[in-house]
mmCIF file of C-alpha atoms in Angstrom:
data_model
loop_
_atom_site.group_PDB
_atom_site.id
_atom_site.type_symbol
_atom_site.label_atom_id
_atom_site.label_comp_id
_atom_site.label_asym_id
_atom_site.label_seq_id
_atom_site.Cartn_x
_atom_site.Cartn_y
_atom_site.Cartn_z
ATOM 1 C CA UNK A 242 -1.152 -11.551 4.052
ATOM 2 C CA UNK A 243 0.332 -12.109 7.471
ATOM 3 C CA UNK A 244 3.637 -13.800 8.266
ATOM 4 C CA UNK A 245 5.511 -12.152 5.371
ATOM 5 C CA UNK A 246 3.470 -13.921 2.704
ATOM 6 C CA UNK A 247 2.770 -12.390 -0.674
ATOM 7 C CA UNK A 248 0.021 -13.577 -2.994
ATOM 8 C CA UNK A 249 0.632 -12.910 -6.683
ATOM 9 C CA UNK A 250 -2.207 -13.096 -9.221
ATOM 10 C CA UNK A 251 -0.949 -14.123 -12.665
ATOM 11 C CA UNK A 252 -2.570 -13.297 -15.985
ATOM 12 C CA UNK A 253 -3.298 -16.980 -16.668
ATOM 13 C CA UNK A 254 -5.581 -17.212 -13.633
ATOM 14 C CA UNK A 255 -3.037 -18.780 -11.282
ATOM 15 C CA UNK A 256 -2.256 -17.358 -7.854
ATOM 16 C CA UNK A 257 1.205 -17.988 -6.436
ATOM 17 C CA UNK A 258 2.210 -17.752 -2.782
ATOM 18 C CA UNK A 259 5.655 -16.373 -2.053
ATOM 19 C CA UNK A 260 7.067 -16.500 1.450
ATOM 20 C CA UNK A 261 10.591 -15.751 2.669
ATOM 21 C CA UNK A 262 11.638 -14.969 -0.936
ATOM 22 C CA UNK A 263 10.637 -18.424 -2.200
ATOM 23 C CA UNK A 264 7.744 -19.644 -4.300
ATOM 24 C CA UNK A 265 6.058 -21.972 -1.851
ATOM 25 C CA UNK A 266 2.905 -23.035 -3.594
ATOM 26 C CA UNK A 267 0.304 -22.350 -6.177
ATOM 27 C CA UNK A 268 -3.009 -21.366 -4.618
ATOM 28 C CA UNK A 269 -6.235 -22.916 -5.901
ATOM 29 C CA UNK A 270 -7.715 -20.123 -7.998
ATOM 30 C CA UNK A 271 -10.453 -22.134 -9.704
ATOM 31 C CA UNK A 272 -11.301 -20.636 -13.084
ATOM 32 C CA UNK A 273 -11.165 -16.987 -12.034
ATOM 33 C CA UNK A 274 -8.663 -14.486 -13.400
ATOM 34 C CA UNK A 275 -7.907 -12.000 -10.628
ATOM 35 C CA UNK A 276 -7.873 -8.297 -11.452
ATOM 36 C CA UNK A 277 -7.317 -7.056 -7.926
ATOM 37 C CA UNK A 278 -7.182 -8.076 -4.269
ATOM 38 C CA UNK A 279 -8.647 -5.509 -1.846
ATOM 39 C CA UNK A 280 -8.225 -6.065 1.882
ATOM 40 C CA UNK A 281 -10.425 -4.389 4.487
ATOM 41 C CA UNK A 282 -9.022 -3.379 7.869
ATOM 42 C CA UNK A 283 -10.953 -6.328 9.337
ATOM 43 C CA UNK A 284 -8.843 -8.696 7.209
ATOM 44 C CA UNK A 285 -11.610 -9.616 4.762
ATOM 45 C CA UNK A 286 -10.260 -9.774 1.194
ATOM 46 C CA UNK A 287 -12.524 -9.075 -1.776
ATOM 47 C CA UNK A 288 -11.233 -10.221 -5.145
ATOM 48 C CA UNK A 289 -12.197 -8.509 -8.406
ATOM 49 C CA UNK A 290 -12.224 -11.016 -11.272
ATOM 50 C CA UNK A 291 -12.704 -11.230 -15.023
ATOM 51 C CA UNK A 292 -16.177 -12.612 -15.738
ATOM 52 C CA UNK A 293 -16.429 -14.366 -12.373
ATOM 53 C CA UNK A 294 -17.953 -11.624 -10.260
ATOM 54 C CA UNK A 295 -16.667 -10.624 -6.867
ATOM 55 C CA UNK A 296 -15.073 -13.301 -4.754
ATOM 56 C CA UNK A 297 -13.507 -13.617 -1.323
ATOM 57 C CA UNK A 298 -10.035 -14.904 -0.606
ATOM 58 C CA UNK A 299 -10.002 -17.069 2.517
ATOM 59 C CA UNK A 300 -7.729 -19.900 3.607
ATOM 60 C CA UNK A 301 -5.774 -19.664 0.329
ATOM 61 C CA UNK A 302 -8.921 -20.252 -1.723
ATOM 62 C CA UNK A 303 -11.208 -18.118 -3.837
ATOM 63 C CA UNK A 304 -14.783 -18.416 -2.635
ATOM 64 C CA UNK A 305 -17.693 -17.074 -4.653
ATOM 65 C CA UNK A 306 -20.474 -15.679 -2.455
ATOM 66 C CA UNK A 307 -24.051 -15.448 -3.679
ATOM 67 C CA UNK A 308 -24.368 -12.199 -5.643
ATOM 68 C CA UNK A 309 -26.415 -10.362 -8.242
ATOM 69 C CA UNK A 310 -23.667 -10.343 -10.913
ATOM 70 C CA UNK A 311 -21.808 -13.671 -10.691
ATOM 71 C CA UNK A 312 -20.442 -13.511 -14.256
ATOM 72 C CA UNK A 313 -19.510 -9.822 -14.465
ATOM 73 C CA UNK A 314 -15.973 -8.496 -14.586
ATOM 74 C CA UNK A 315 -15.014 -6.252 -11.691
ATOM 75 C CA UNK A 316 -11.885 -4.147 -11.731
ATOM 76 C CA UNK A 317 -11.707 -2.095 -8.544
ATOM 77 C CA UNK A 318 -13.220 -1.953 -5.044
ATOM 78 C CA UNK A 319 -13.137 0.580 -2.243
ATOM 79 C CA UNK A 320 -14.543 -0.006 1.221
ATOM 80 C CA UNK A 321 -16.703 2.806 2.598
ATOM 81 C CA UNK A 322 -17.116 1.233 6.028
ATOM 82 C CA UNK A 323 -17.588 -2.223 7.577
ATOM 83 C CA UNK A 324 -20.842 -2.826 5.727
ATOM 84 C CA UNK A 325 -20.646 -0.951 2.378
ATOM 85 C CA UNK A 326 -18.279 -1.072 -0.574
ATOM 86 C CA UNK A 327 -18.200 0.264 -4.125
ATOM 87 C CA UNK A 328 -17.020 -1.807 -7.090
ATOM 88 C CA UNK A 329 -16.351 -0.806 -10.684
ATOM 89 C CA UNK A 330 -17.197 -3.030 -13.618
ATOM 90 C CA UNK A 331 -16.652 -2.630 -17.346
ATOM 91 C CA UNK A 332 -19.388 0.025 -17.684
ATOM 92 C CA UNK A 333 -20.731 0.475 -14.160
ATOM 93 C CA UNK A 334 -20.122 1.630 -10.622
ATOM 94 C CA UNK A 335 -22.064 -0.376 -8.059
ATOM 95 C CA UNK A 336 -22.718 0.041 -4.341
ATOM 96 C CA UNK A 337 -23.020 -3.212 -2.363
ATOM 97 C CA UNK A 338 -23.556 -4.164 1.241
ATOM 98 C CA UNK A 339 -21.328 -6.758 2.919
ATOM 99 C CA UNK A 340 -23.703 -9.536 1.785
ATOM 100 C CA UNK A 341 -23.026 -8.549 -1.863
ATOM 101 C CA UNK A 342 -26.555 -7.219 -2.264
ATOM 102 C CA UNK A 343 -26.821 -4.403 -4.803
ATOM 103 C CA UNK A 344 -27.966 -1.127 -3.208
ATOM 104 C CA UNK A 345 -27.402 1.275 -6.096
ATOM 105 C CA UNK A 346 -25.650 1.494 -9.440
ATOM 106 C CA UNK A 347 -24.607 3.789 -12.244
ATOM 107 C CA UNK A 348 -24.485 2.083 -15.650
ATOM 108 C CA UNK A 349 -23.267 4.218 -18.544
ATOM 109 C CA UNK A 350 -20.774 2.943 -21.124
ATOM 110 C CA UNK A 351 -20.289 6.489 -22.464
ATOM 111 C CA UNK A 352 -18.795 7.613 -19.148
ATOM 112 C CA UNK A 353 -17.679 4.492 -17.281
ATOM 113 C CA UNK A 354 -15.083 2.319 -19.000
ATOM 114 C CA UNK A 355 -13.013 -0.733 -18.005
ATOM 115 C CA UNK A 356 -10.190 1.519 -16.780
ATOM 116 C CA UNK A 357 -12.439 3.703 -14.591
ATOM 117 C CA UNK A 358 -10.673 4.270 -11.298
ATOM 118 C CA UNK A 359 -12.297 5.137 -8.010
ATOM 119 C CA UNK A 360 -10.445 6.754 -5.152
ATOM 120 C CA UNK A 361 -11.434 7.498 -1.547
ATOM 121 C CA UNK A 362 -9.482 10.571 -0.456
ATOM 122 C CA UNK A 363 -8.411 11.802 2.977
ATOM 123 C CA UNK A 364 -11.469 14.111 3.133
ATOM 124 C CA UNK A 365 -13.762 11.096 2.579
ATOM 125 C CA UNK A 366 -14.692 12.122 -0.964
ATOM 126 C CA UNK A 367 -15.035 9.432 -3.604
ATOM 127 C CA UNK A 368 -13.507 10.381 -6.948
ATOM 128 C CA UNK A 369 -14.022 8.608 -10.256
ATOM 129 C CA UNK A 370 -11.719 8.848 -13.253
ATOM 130 C CA UNK A 371 -14.071 8.378 -16.233
ATOM 131 C CA UNK A 372 -14.188 8.779 -20.020
ATOM 132 C CA UNK A 373 -15.905 12.126 -19.365
ATOM 133 C CA UNK A 374 -13.205 13.405 -17.031
ATOM 134 C CA UNK A 375 -12.866 13.667 -13.270
ATOM 135 C CA UNK A 376 -16.138 13.137 -11.362
ATOM 136 C CA UNK A 377 -17.219 13.057 -7.764
ATOM 137 C CA UNK A 378 -19.325 10.124 -6.595
ATOM 138 C CA UNK A 379 -22.142 11.399 -4.395
ATOM 139 C CA UNK A 380 -24.843 9.820 -2.293
ATOM 140 C CA UNK A 381 -28.216 11.390 -3.080
ATOM 141 C CA UNK A 382 -29.651 10.458 0.303
ATOM 142 C CA UNK A 383 -28.253 8.390 3.107
ATOM 143 C CA UNK A 384 -31.634 6.695 3.465
ATOM 144 C CA UNK A 385 -31.764 4.906 0.108
ATOM 145 C CA UNK A 386 -28.017 4.859 -0.676
ATOM 146 C CA UNK A 387 -28.499 6.154 -4.250
ATOM 147 C CA UNK A 388 -25.265 7.149 -5.937
ATOM 148 C CA UNK A 389 -24.610 9.599 -8.748
ATOM 149 C CA UNK A 390 -21.639 11.125 -10.569
ATOM 150 C CA UNK A 391 -21.363 14.903 -10.302
ATOM 151 C CA UNK A 392 -18.935 17.580 -11.440
ATOM 152 C CA UNK A 393 -16.095 18.053 -8.988
ATOM 153 C CA UNK A 394 -16.140 21.098 -6.708
ATOM 154 C CA UNK A 395 -13.800 24.062 -7.118
ATOM 155 C CA UNK A 396 -10.798 24.028 -7.344
ATOM 156 C CA UNK A 397 -11.021 20.628 -9.091
ATOM 157 C CA UNK A 398 -13.655 21.613 -11.662
ATOM 158 C CA UNK A 399 -11.131 22.374 -14.405
ATOM 159 C CA UNK A 400 -12.456 22.275 -17.973
ATOM 160 C CA UNK A 401 -9.469 20.265 -19.271
ATOM 161 C CA UNK A 402 -10.142 17.551 -16.665
ATOM 162 C CA UNK A 403 -13.748 17.303 -17.886
ATOM 163 C CA UNK A 404 -12.775 16.753 -21.521
ATOM 164 C CA UNK A 405 -10.385 13.791 -21.301
ATOM 165 C CA UNK A 406 -10.421 10.239 -19.986
ATOM 166 C CA UNK A 407 -8.938 9.987 -16.495
ATOM 167 C CA UNK A 408 -7.182 6.655 -15.858
ATOM 168 C CA UNK A 409 -5.642 7.166 -12.446
ATOM 169 C CA UNK A 410 -6.105 9.204 -9.277
ATOM 170 C CA UNK A 411 -3.551 9.815 -6.556
ATOM 171 C CA UNK A 412 -3.500 12.089 -3.503
ATOM 172 C CA UNK A 413 -0.259 13.592 -2.266
ATOM 173 C CA UNK A 414 -1.116 13.829 1.398
#
């Protein structure tokens, strides 16, 4: 947030606003429990929630846009550009446009789990930490925006990384 404000999502569903080292107010969070705030460079903030879909945070309020999965839990979001973003759910990875319309999805509870992490690296690759190891998220064609999980390229295609659950990804750039 601007002006040295910090929004804190609490496990009970509340959102607190802290400014200048003081708790100033409790933000109206409705009935949504926030898993993550993700801000785009344009300032738009998408909120991943437990069982309340994707929401937007504007004017200190959570707003729920029309969407295909209004009662799903979402855990992570990465922006691809101004009009596309990817979100992870409990057993899925979904590609949406800025109007929250579903363009493509991967649903597989054997591979994708609630702790699946996605990461957009400095070479513009999208990585996924899954139950089946480290995967690369690929677009099959730019025309229809289909997504798929593939084995990572060398030197990242290490057998140990394909046999264990990956719960975090970090790039030392």
